[in-house]
CSV table of C-alpha atoms and ligand atoms in Angstrom, one decimal:
chain,number,residue,atom,x,y,z
A,10,MET,CA,31.8,68.2,204.4
A,11,SER,CA,29.6,68.4,201.5
A,12,THR,CA,29.5,71.4,198.6
A,13,THR,CA,26.7,72.0,196.0
A,14,ALA,CA,27.2,73.5,192.8
A,15,PRO,CA,25.4,76.4,192.5
A,16,ARG,CA,22.1,75.5,190.3
A,17,GLU,CA,22.3,76.8,186.9
A,18,LEU,CA,19.9,79.3,186.0
A,19,ARG,CA,16.8,77.8,184.8
A,20,LEU,CA,14.1,79.8,182.7
A,21,GLU,CA,11.7,80.4,185.9
A,22,ASP,CA,14.6,81.5,187.5
A,23,VAL,CA,14.1,85.0,185.1
A,24,ASP,CA,12.6,87.5,186.2
A,25,LEU,CA,13.3,91.5,184.8
A,26,ALA,CA,10.3,93.0,186.6
A,27,ASP,CA,12.0,93.1,189.9
A,28,HIS,CA,14.2,95.9,190.6
A,29,ASP,CA,15.8,93.7,193.3
A,30,ASN,CA,17.8,92.3,190.6
A,31,PHE,CA,19.4,95.1,189.2
A,32,VAL,CA,20.7,96.0,192.7
A,33,ALA,CA,23.4,93.8,193.0
A,34,ALA,CA,24.5,93.5,189.2
A,35,VAL,CA,23.2,93.9,186.4
A,36,PRO,CA,21.7,89.9,185.6
A,37,HIS,CA,24.1,89.5,182.7
A,38,GLU,CA,22.9,85.7,183.2
A,39,MET,CA,19.5,86.0,182.6
A,40,PHE,CA,19.8,87.8,179.3
A,41,ALA,CA,22.3,85.4,178.2
A,42,LEU,CA,19.8,82.2,178.9
A,43,LEU,CA,17.4,84.4,177.3
A,44,ARG,CA,19.2,85.6,174.3
A,45,ARG,CA,20.0,81.2,174.2
A,46,GLU,CA,16.3,79.7,174.9
A,47,ASP,CA,14.0,82.0,174.4
A,48,PRO,CA,14.3,85.3,172.7
A,49,VAL,CA,11.1,86.5,172.3
A,50,TYR,CA,10.1,85.6,176.1
A,51,PHE,CA,7.0,86.8,178.1
A,52,GLN,CA,7.3,88.6,181.0
A,53,HIS,CA,5.3,88.1,183.8
A,54,GLU,CA,3.7,90.8,186.2
A,55,PRO,CA,2.9,90.8,190.2
A,56,ASP,CA,0.8,93.6,189.3
A,57,GLY,CA,-0.1,93.8,185.9
A,58,PRO,CA,-0.4,92.7,182.4
A,59,GLY,CA,2.9,91.2,182.1
A,60,PHE,CA,5.6,92.5,179.2
A,61,TRP,CA,7.6,90.6,176.3
A,62,CYS,CA,11.0,90.7,176.7
A,63,ILE,CA,12.9,91.7,173.4
A,64,THR,CA,17.2,90.4,174.0
A,65,ARG,CA,18.5,89.5,170.4
A,66,TYR,CA,20.5,92.2,168.4
A,67,ASP,CA,18.6,91.9,165.3
A,68,ASP,CA,15.1,91.6,167.2
A,69,ILE,CA,15.4,94.9,169.2
A,70,SER,CA,16.4,96.3,165.6
A,71,ALA,CA,13.6,95.6,164.0
A,72,VAL,CA,11.2,96.9,166.6
A,73,HIS,CA,12.5,99.8,166.7
A,74,ARG,CA,12.8,100.3,162.9
A,75,ASP,CA,8.9,99.6,163.4
A,76,TRP,CA,7.1,102.0,164.7
A,77,GLU,CA,4.1,101.3,163.2
A,78,THR,CA,3.7,97.9,164.6
A,79,PHE,CA,5.6,98.7,167.6
A,80,SER,CA,4.5,101.8,168.9
A,81,SER,CA,6.0,104.3,171.7
A,82,GLU,CA,2.8,106.7,171.4
A,83,LEU,CA,-0.1,104.4,172.0
A,84,GLY,CA,1.5,103.3,175.5
A,85,GLY,CA,4.7,105.6,176.4
A,86,THR,CA,7.8,104.1,176.7
A,87,SER,CA,7.9,103.0,180.2
A,88,LEU,CA,6.6,99.4,181.8
A,89,GLN,CA,3.9,101.5,183.7
A,90,ASP,CA,0.6,100.8,182.7
A,91,LEU,CA,-1.3,104.4,182.1
A,92,GLU,CA,-4.7,105.6,182.0
A,93,PRO,CA,-4.6,107.4,178.4
A,94,GLU,CA,-5.0,110.7,179.6
A,95,HIS,CA,-2.2,110.2,181.9
A,96,ILE,CA,-0.2,109.5,178.7
A,97,GLU,CA,-1.5,112.5,177.0
A,98,ALA,CA,-0.9,114.5,179.6
A,99,ARG,CA,2.5,113.9,180.4
A,100,LYS,CA,4.5,112.8,176.9
A,101,SER,CA,6.9,114.3,175.5
A,102,MET,CA,9.1,113.6,171.8
A,103,ILE,CA,10.1,110.5,173.1
A,104,ASP,CA,6.4,109.0,173.5
A,105,MET,CA,5.4,110.2,170.2
A,106,ASP,CA,5.2,108.5,166.9
A,107,PRO,CA,5.7,110.3,163.8
A,108,PRO,CA,5.0,113.0,162.4
A,109,ARG,CA,4.3,114.6,165.4
A,110,HIS,CA,7.2,112.9,167.0
A,111,ASN,CA,9.5,114.1,163.8
A,112,GLN,CA,8.2,117.8,163.9
A,113,LEU,CA,8.9,118.9,167.1
A,114,ARG,CA,12.7,116.5,167.2
A,115,ALA,CA,12.8,119.0,164.3
A,116,LEU,CA,13.1,121.9,166.3
A,117,VAL,CA,15.8,120.9,168.3
A,118,ASN,CA,17.8,118.6,166.1
A,119,LYS,CA,20.5,121.0,164.4
A,120,GLY,CA,22.2,121.8,168.4
A,121,PHE,CA,22.7,118.3,168.0
A,122,THR,CA,24.8,116.8,165.0
A,123,PRO,CA,28.2,116.2,164.9
A,124,ARG,CA,29.5,119.7,163.9
A,125,ALA,CA,27.2,122.1,166.4
A,126,VAL,CA,28.7,119.8,169.3
A,127,LYS,CA,32.5,119.6,168.2
A,128,ALA,CA,32.2,123.3,168.7
A,129,TYR,CA,31.5,122.5,172.9
A,130,GLU,CA,34.9,120.3,172.7
A,131,GLU,CA,37.1,123.4,174.4
A,132,LYS,CA,34.7,124.7,176.4
A,133,ILE,CA,33.7,121.2,177.9
A,134,ARG,CA,38.2,119.9,178.2
A,135,GLU,CA,37.9,123.4,180.2
A,136,LEU,CA,35.5,122.2,182.1
A,137,ILE,CA,36.6,118.7,183.0
A,138,ARG,CA,39.8,120.2,184.1
A,139,GLY,CA,38.4,122.7,186.1
A,140,ILE,CA,36.4,119.5,187.6
A,141,LEU,CA,38.9,117.5,187.9
A,142,ASP,CA,41.6,120.5,189.6
A,143,ASP,CA,38.9,120.4,192.7
A,144,ALA,CA,38.2,117.1,193.3
A,145,LEU,CA,41.6,114.5,192.9
A,146,PRO,CA,44.0,116.4,195.4
A,147,LEU,CA,41.2,115.1,198.1
A,148,GLY,CA,42.4,111.6,197.8
A,149,GLU,CA,39.5,110.0,199.2
A,150,LEU,CA,36.6,110.9,196.9
A,151,ASP,CA,32.8,110.0,195.8
A,152,PHE,CA,33.6,109.8,192.0
A,153,VAL,CA,30.1,110.3,191.0
A,154,GLU,CA,29.4,113.5,193.2
A,155,LYS,CA,32.3,115.0,193.0
A,156,VAL,CA,33.3,113.9,189.1
A,157,ALA,CA,30.4,112.1,187.0
A,158,SER,CA,27.5,114.2,187.9
A,159,GLU,CA,29.0,117.4,187.4
A,160,LEU,CA,30.5,117.3,183.7
A,161,PRO,CA,27.4,116.5,181.9
A,162,MET,CA,25.2,119.0,184.1
A,163,ARG,CA,27.6,122.0,183.4
A,164,VAL,CA,27.8,121.4,179.7
A,165,PHE,CA,23.6,121.1,179.7
A,166,ALA,CA,23.8,124.6,181.9
A,167,GLU,CA,25.7,125.8,179.5
A,168,MET,CA,23.4,124.7,175.9
A,169,LEU,CA,20.0,125.1,178.0
A,170,GLY,CA,21.1,128.2,179.2
A,171,ALA,CA,20.6,128.0,182.8
A,172,PRO,CA,23.4,129.6,185.0
A,173,GLN,CA,25.9,127.2,186.2
A,174,GLU,CA,24.9,127.6,189.9
A,175,ASP,CA,21.6,126.1,189.4
A,176,ARG,CA,22.9,122.9,188.3
A,177,ARG,CA,22.9,120.8,191.7
A,178,TYR,CA,19.5,122.3,192.0
A,179,ILE,CA,18.9,120.5,188.8
A,180,VAL,CA,21.0,117.1,189.3
A,181,GLU,CA,19.1,116.7,192.2
A,182,LEU,CA,15.5,117.2,190.9
A,183,GLY,CA,16.6,114.7,188.3
A,184,ASP,CA,18.1,112.5,190.8
A,185,LYS,CA,14.0,111.8,192.2
A,186,LEU,CA,13.1,112.0,188.7
A,187,LEU,CA,14.9,108.9,187.3
A,188,GLY,CA,15.0,106.9,190.9
A,189,ASN,CA,11.4,106.5,191.1
A,190,THR,CA,11.9,102.9,191.4
A,191,ASP,CA,14.8,103.1,194.5
A,192,PRO,CA,13.3,104.0,197.9
A,193,GLU,CA,16.2,106.2,198.8
A,194,PHE,CA,15.1,108.6,195.9
A,195,ALA,CA,10.5,108.2,195.8
A,196,ASP,CA,8.0,107.2,198.0
A,197,PRO,CA,5.5,104.3,196.1
A,198,GLU,CA,2.2,106.2,197.5
A,199,GLU,CA,3.6,109.6,196.1
A,200,LEU,CA,4.2,108.4,192.8
A,201,GLU,CA,0.7,106.6,192.8
A,202,ARG,CA,-0.5,109.5,193.3
A,203,HIS,CA,1.1,111.4,190.6
A,204,ARG,CA,0.5,109.4,187.5
A,205,HIS,CA,-0.2,112.4,185.5
A,206,LEU,CA,2.9,113.5,185.1
A,207,PRO,CA,6.9,112.8,184.0
A,208,PHE,CA,8.0,109.4,185.8
A,209,SER,CA,5.0,109.7,187.9
A,210,SER,CA,7.0,112.4,190.5
A,211,PRO,CA,5.7,115.2,192.3
A,212,VAL,CA,9.2,116.6,191.9
A,213,ALA,CA,8.4,116.9,187.9
A,214,LEU,CA,6.8,120.5,188.7
A,215,GLU,CA,9.2,121.8,190.4
A,216,MET,CA,11.1,121.0,187.8
A,217,PHE,CA,8.4,122.8,185.4
A,218,GLU,CA,7.9,125.6,187.8
A,219,TYR,CA,11.8,126.0,187.3
A,220,GLY,CA,11.6,125.9,183.3
A,221,ARG,CA,9.2,128.3,183.3
A,222,LYS,CA,11.1,130.3,184.9
A,223,LEU,CA,14.0,130.1,182.3
A,224,ALA,CA,11.4,130.4,179.4
A,225,ASP,CA,10.1,133.8,180.6
A,226,GLU,CA,13.2,135.3,181.2
A,227,ARG,CA,14.2,134.0,177.4
A,228,ARG,CA,11.5,136.0,176.1
A,229,ARG,CA,12.3,138.7,177.8
A,230,HIS,CA,15.9,138.8,176.4
A,231,PRO,CA,16.4,135.7,174.1
A,232,GLN,CA,19.6,134.2,173.8
A,233,ASP,CA,21.6,131.2,171.1
A,234,ASP,CA,20.4,128.2,173.3
A,235,ILE,CA,18.0,125.8,173.5
A,236,ILE,CA,15.3,127.4,176.0
A,237,THR,CA,15.3,130.8,173.4
A,238,LYS,CA,14.4,128.1,170.3
A,239,LEU,CA,11.6,126.7,172.0
A,240,VAL,CA,10.5,129.7,173.6
A,241,GLN,CA,10.3,131.1,169.4
A,242,ALA,CA,9.7,127.0,168.1
A,243,THR,CA,6.0,127.2,166.0
A,244,VAL,CA,4.7,123.4,165.0
A,245,ASP,CA,2.1,124.3,161.8
A,246,GLY,CA,2.4,127.5,162.3
A,247,GLU,CA,1.6,127.2,166.3
A,248,PRO,CA,3.7,127.5,169.7
A,249,LEU,CA,4.1,125.0,171.3
A,250,THR,CA,1.6,124.6,174.6
A,251,GLN,CA,2.5,125.2,177.4
A,252,ARG,CA,2.1,121.4,178.5
A,253,GLU,CA,4.4,120.7,175.7
A,254,PHE,CA,7.4,122.7,176.6
A,255,ASP,CA,6.9,121.2,180.1
A,256,VAL,CA,7.9,117.7,179.3
A,257,TYR,CA,9.9,119.2,176.3
A,258,PHE,CA,11.8,120.6,179.0
A,259,ILE,CA,11.7,117.8,181.6
A,260,LEU,CA,13.0,115.2,178.2
A,261,LEU,CA,16.3,117.4,177.8
A,262,ALA,CA,17.5,118.2,181.0
A,263,THR,CA,16.9,114.5,182.2
A,264,ALA,CA,18.0,112.5,179.2
A,265,GLY,CA,21.7,113.3,178.7
A,266,ASN,CA,22.9,113.9,182.5
A,267,GLU,CA,22.0,110.9,184.6
A,268,THR,CA,23.1,108.5,181.5
A,269,THR,CA,26.5,110.0,181.0
A,270,ARG,CA,26.6,110.4,184.0
A,271,HIS,CA,26.6,106.5,184.3
A,272,THR,CA,28.5,105.6,181.6
A,273,ILE,CA,31.3,108.1,183.0
A,274,SER,CA,31.1,106.2,186.6
A,275,SER,CA,30.8,103.0,185.5
A,276,GLY,CA,33.5,104.0,183.0
A,277,LEU,CA,36.7,104.3,185.3
A,278,LEU,CA,34.7,100.9,187.4
A,279,ALA,CA,35.9,99.5,184.3
A,280,LEU,CA,39.5,100.7,184.3
A,281,ILE,CA,39.6,100.0,187.8
A,282,GLU,CA,38.2,95.8,187.6
A,283,PHE,CA,40.2,95.5,184.3
A,284,PRO,CA,43.6,97.0,185.1
A,285,GLU,CA,45.3,96.0,182.2
A,286,GLN,CA,43.0,98.0,180.1
A,287,LEU,CA,44.1,101.4,182.7
A,288,GLU,CA,48.0,100.7,181.3
A,289,ARG,CA,47.0,100.0,177.6
A,290,LEU,CA,45.0,103.1,177.7
A,291,ARG,CA,47.5,104.3,179.2
A,292,ARG,CA,50.3,102.9,176.6
A,293,GLU,CA,47.6,104.0,172.9
A,294,PRO,CA,46.6,106.9,173.9
A,295,ASP,CA,45.2,106.7,170.3
A,296,LEU,CA,42.6,103.9,171.8
A,297,TYR,CA,40.5,106.9,173.6
A,298,ALA,CA,38.2,106.6,171.1
A,299,THR,CA,37.5,103.3,171.1
A,300,ALA,CA,37.9,103.4,174.8
A,301,ALA,CA,34.6,105.4,175.1
A,302,GLU,CA,32.9,103.2,172.8
A,303,GLU,CA,33.5,100.4,174.9
A,304,MET,CA,32.5,102.2,177.9
A,305,LEU,CA,29.3,103.1,176.7
A,306,ARG,CA,28.8,99.5,175.5
A,307,TRP,CA,29.7,98.4,179.1
A,308,ALA,CA,27.6,101.0,181.1
A,309,THR,CA,24.1,100.9,178.9
A,310,PRO,CA,22.5,103.4,181.4
A,311,VAL,CA,19.1,102.3,179.4
A,312,HIS,CA,18.9,98.9,180.3
A,313,HIS,CA,15.2,99.5,178.3
A,314,PHE,CA,12.3,100.8,176.3
A,315,ARG,CA,9.0,99.8,176.1
A,316,ARG,CA,6.9,100.1,172.6
A,317,THR,CA,3.3,98.8,172.9
A,318,ALA,CA,1.9,96.2,169.9
A,319,THR,CA,-0.6,98.3,167.7
A,320,LYS,CA,-1.8,95.0,166.1
A,321,ASP,CA,-1.2,90.9,166.4
A,322,VAL,CA,2.0,89.9,164.6
A,323,GLN,CA,3.9,87.2,165.3
A,324,PHE,CA,7.8,87.5,166.1
A,325,GLY,CA,10.4,85.7,167.1
A,326,GLY,CA,8.4,82.6,167.0
A,327,LYS,CA,5.5,83.8,169.3
A,328,LEU,CA,2.3,85.5,169.2
A,329,ILE,CA,2.2,89.4,170.4
A,330,ARG,CA,-1.3,90.5,170.7
A,331,ARG,CA,-2.1,94.2,170.1
A,332,GLY,CA,-1.8,96.4,173.4
A,333,ASP,CA,1.2,94.0,174.4
A,334,LYS,CA,4.0,95.9,176.3
A,335,VAL,CA,6.9,94.6,174.2
A,336,THR,CA,10.5,95.9,175.9
A,337,THR,CA,14.0,96.0,173.8
A,338,TRP,CA,16.7,95.4,176.3
A,339,PHE,CA,19.8,97.3,175.2
A,340,THR,CA,21.7,96.0,177.8
A,341,SER,CA,21.2,92.3,176.5
A,342,GLY,CA,21.5,93.3,172.6
A,343,ASN,CA,25.0,95.2,173.7
A,344,ARG,CA,26.4,91.6,174.8
A,345,ASP,CA,24.9,89.5,172.2
A,346,GLU,CA,27.1,87.3,171.1
A,347,GLU,CA,26.5,87.3,166.7
A,348,TYR,CA,27.3,91.2,167.3
A,349,PHE,CA,29.5,90.6,170.4
A,350,VAL,CA,32.9,88.7,170.3
A,351,GLY,CA,33.8,88.0,174.2
A,352,GLY,CA,31.0,90.4,174.7
A,353,ASP,CA,31.7,90.0,178.4
A,354,GLN,CA,35.3,90.9,178.9
A,355,PHE,CA,35.9,94.7,178.6
A,356,ASP,CA,38.2,95.5,175.6
A,357,VAL,CA,39.2,99.3,174.8
A,358,SER,CA,40.4,98.4,171.0
A,359,ARG,CA,37.0,96.8,171.1
A,360,ALA,CA,36.6,97.8,167.1
A,361,PRO,CA,33.9,97.9,165.2
A,362,ASN,CA,31.9,98.0,168.2
A,363,PRO,CA,28.4,98.8,167.2
A,364,HIS,CA,26.5,98.7,170.5
A,365,MET,CA,23.0,99.8,170.5
A,366,THR,CA,23.9,102.0,173.9
A,367,PHE,CA,21.8,105.0,172.0
A,368,GLY,CA,18.9,102.4,171.2
A,369,PRO,CA,19.2,100.3,168.0
A,370,GLY,CA,18.5,103.3,165.2
A,371,GLY,CA,14.9,104.3,164.1
A,372,VAL,CA,13.5,107.7,164.3
A,373,HIS,CA,13.6,107.9,168.0
A,374,PHE,CA,17.8,107.3,168.0
A,375,CYS,CA,19.4,109.7,170.9
A,376,LEU,CA,19.4,113.2,169.9
A,377,GLY,CA,22.6,113.7,172.7
A,378,ALA,CA,24.2,110.7,171.3
A,379,HIS,CA,27.0,112.6,169.9
A,380,LEU,CA,27.6,114.8,172.5
A,381,ALA,CA,27.5,111.7,175.4
A,382,ARG,CA,30.2,110.5,173.2
A,383,LEU,CA,32.4,113.8,173.2
A,384,GLU,CA,31.9,114.1,176.9
A,385,VAL,CA,32.7,110.6,177.7
A,386,ARG,CA,36.4,110.4,175.3
A,387,ILE,CA,37.2,113.8,176.6
A,388,VAL,CA,36.6,113.0,180.6
A,389,PHE,CA,39.2,109.9,179.9
A,390,GLU,CA,41.7,111.7,178.0
A,391,GLU,CA,41.7,114.4,181.0
A,392,LEU,CA,41.7,112.0,183.7
A,393,VAL,CA,43.7,109.1,182.6
A,394,PRO,CA,47.1,110.7,182.5
A,395,ARG,CA,46.8,112.3,185.9
A,396,LEU,CA,46.1,108.8,187.6
A,397,ARG,CA,49.0,107.1,189.5
A,398,SER,CA,46.7,105.0,190.5
A,399,VAL,CA,43.0,104.5,191.1
A,400,GLU,CA,41.2,102.0,193.4
A,401,LEU,CA,37.7,101.3,195.3
A,402,ALA,CA,37.5,102.9,199.0
A,403,GLY,CA,34.7,101.3,199.6
A,404,ARG,CA,31.8,99.8,198.1
A,405,SER,CA,30.0,100.9,195.1
A,406,ASP,CA,26.5,101.9,195.4
A,407,ARG,CA,24.0,100.8,192.5
A,408,LEU,CA,20.4,102.2,191.7
A,409,ARG,CA,17.3,100.1,192.3
A,410,SER,CA,15.9,99.7,188.9
A,411,ASN,CA,15.0,97.7,185.6
A,412,PHE,CA,15.3,100.8,183.3
A,413,PHE,CA,17.9,102.6,184.4
A,414,ASN,CA,21.8,101.1,184.8
A,415,GLY,CA,22.7,103.8,187.6
A,416,ILE,CA,25.7,104.3,190.2
A,417,LYS,CA,25.0,106.0,193.3
A,418,ARG,CA,28.2,106.2,194.2
A,419,LEU,CA,31.8,105.4,193.6
A,420,PRO,CA,34.2,105.7,196.2
A,421,VAL,CA,37.6,106.1,195.0
A,422,ARG,CA,41.4,106.6,196.5
A,423,VAL,CA,43.4,108.6,193.9
A,424,THR,CA,46.7,109.0,194.0
A,425,LEU,CA,48.4,112.0,191.3
B,23,HEM,C1,25.9,108.0,177.7
B,23,HEM,C2,24.9,109.2,177.3
B,23,HEM,C3,23.7,108.3,176.9
B,23,HEM,C4,22.6,107.4,176.3
B,23,HEM,C5,23.4,105.9,177.3
B,23,HEM,C6,21.1,107.6,175.7
B,23,HEM,C7,20.2,107.1,175.9
B,23,HEM,C8,19.4,107.2,175.1
B,23,HEM,C9,18.4,105.9,174.8
B,23,HEM,C10,18.7,104.4,174.7
B,23,HEM,C11,17.0,106.3,173.6
B,23,HEM,C12,16.2,105.4,172.9
B,23,HEM,C13,16.7,105.5,172.1
B,23,HEM,C14,15.6,104.4,171.1
B,23,HEM,O1,14.4,104.5,171.8
B,23,HEM,O2,16.0,104.3,169.5
B,23,HEM,C15,17.6,108.0,173.5
B,23,HEM,C16,16.8,108.7,173.1
B,23,HEM,C17,16.9,110.7,173.5
B,23,HEM,N1,18.1,111.2,173.9
B,23,HEM,FE1,19.9,110.2,174.8
B,23,HEM,N2,20.8,109.5,176.2
B,23,HEM,C18,22.2,109.8,176.1
B,23,HEM,C19,22.4,111.4,175.9
B,23,HEM,C20,22.0,112.2,176.1
B,23,HEM,C21,22.0,113.1,175.8
B,23,HEM,C22,23.6,114.3,176.0
B,23,HEM,C23,20.9,114.5,175.8
B,23,HEM,C24,20.6,116.0,175.0
B,23,HEM,C25,20.2,116.4,175.5
B,23,HEM,C26,19.9,113.3,174.8
B,23,HEM,C27,18.8,114.0,174.7
B,23,HEM,C28,17.9,112.7,174.7
B,23,HEM,C29,16.5,112.5,174.3
B,23,HEM,C30,15.8,113.9,173.6
B,23,HEM,C31,16.4,111.4,173.1
B,23,HEM,C32,14.4,111.6,171.8
B,23,HEM,C33,14.6,111.0,170.5
B,23,HEM,C34,13.5,111.2,170.3
B,23,HEM,O3,12.9,110.3,170.9
B,23,HEM,O4,13.6,111.5,169.2
B,23,HEM,N3,20.5,111.8,175.2
B,23,HEM,N4,18.9,108.3,174.5
């Protein structure tokens, strides 16, 4: 019987445009090859102009720090090729450059500082205890549905000032928006017809409507929450326009939920796959903070963001032309051998851990980073001591997306 060794991966096998390559697992071997052999790689697209893929840590940082050359505003931050009027109609601050970006970010920034977020610590602990009390006695459960998706939404409903009973509704809308390349959540023809909306999704209209209802309510009864801040805000003496409010609301309601959820799911999956790390965490509870950072690195829920070159520029030995799409792959930066020793290993004690899961720095660095860190740490501080054992009870199911590293379902069996 003859056995043929699997052929070594070559550059011509790399395809980061194909969402299918992200379904079974993150194609880490493609990223390792690119970092080694072609760190500023041009990816052809079947139905687009193609895009540059920046895969080394230092290069990703350089792109994000130079917003004048690599703009978020010129073409937006998603890979889609949109007409200027569509970009304009749907852009929130994440798709803007300074100075407008900074003015809009300043409206809510204070609510997300380490100190502001710390005030939620006890609330978060109380919420997660309640969630675990309900979920774990089931014995066998979908961890995504029962735990990971619950906490971020409950915390955010609290900060946003949305009624807790609406949280499932907001989660479902968010799933449909962010899963827009997965047939389980979206229909490609619908997306084509709604290019003027965030995520090209008609679901954005429902989300707008929900945000407007909350805003009306807060205009009548102001509270100490983010919606009230947005309805009372002025920029250059003017209140936000309806469109500015709508897209701001969608950004806030989506940016923190799925990302934090996927980190929590992926964190548990890592503890199941690396049982010695789970044991270590049990033995050394001082490690929860470094474990949370490692889960964030390991999960990297946002694979990449896009920028657009504002001029011709030589970068990493390649000529990037004005108007070219440039993608920065945090997934790859987070395993860059120059920064992470044994990056393919999950290590709850990893320190230092300069991951770029929230972006590599620069004006768009994740607004919710402190909040997400806190949530992830507290979930595992509360979860691990309760578990006598945990194992997979079926196959975990991944999102079809080269943008979002999502786990849709994670069936587990636990004993307490
Ligand atoms: C594990 C959870 C999270 C991950 C992985 C994540 C990831 C990211 C990334 C990669 C960026 C873009 C950074 C850049 O371009 O340099 C970003 C921006 C942003 N994130 Fe997060 N995020 C998370 C949680 C949150 C939470 C809880 C919120 C709360 C609202 C949030 C709100 C935002 C906002 C508003 C922006 C845009 C910031 C700007 O344009 O200035 N994120 N996030």
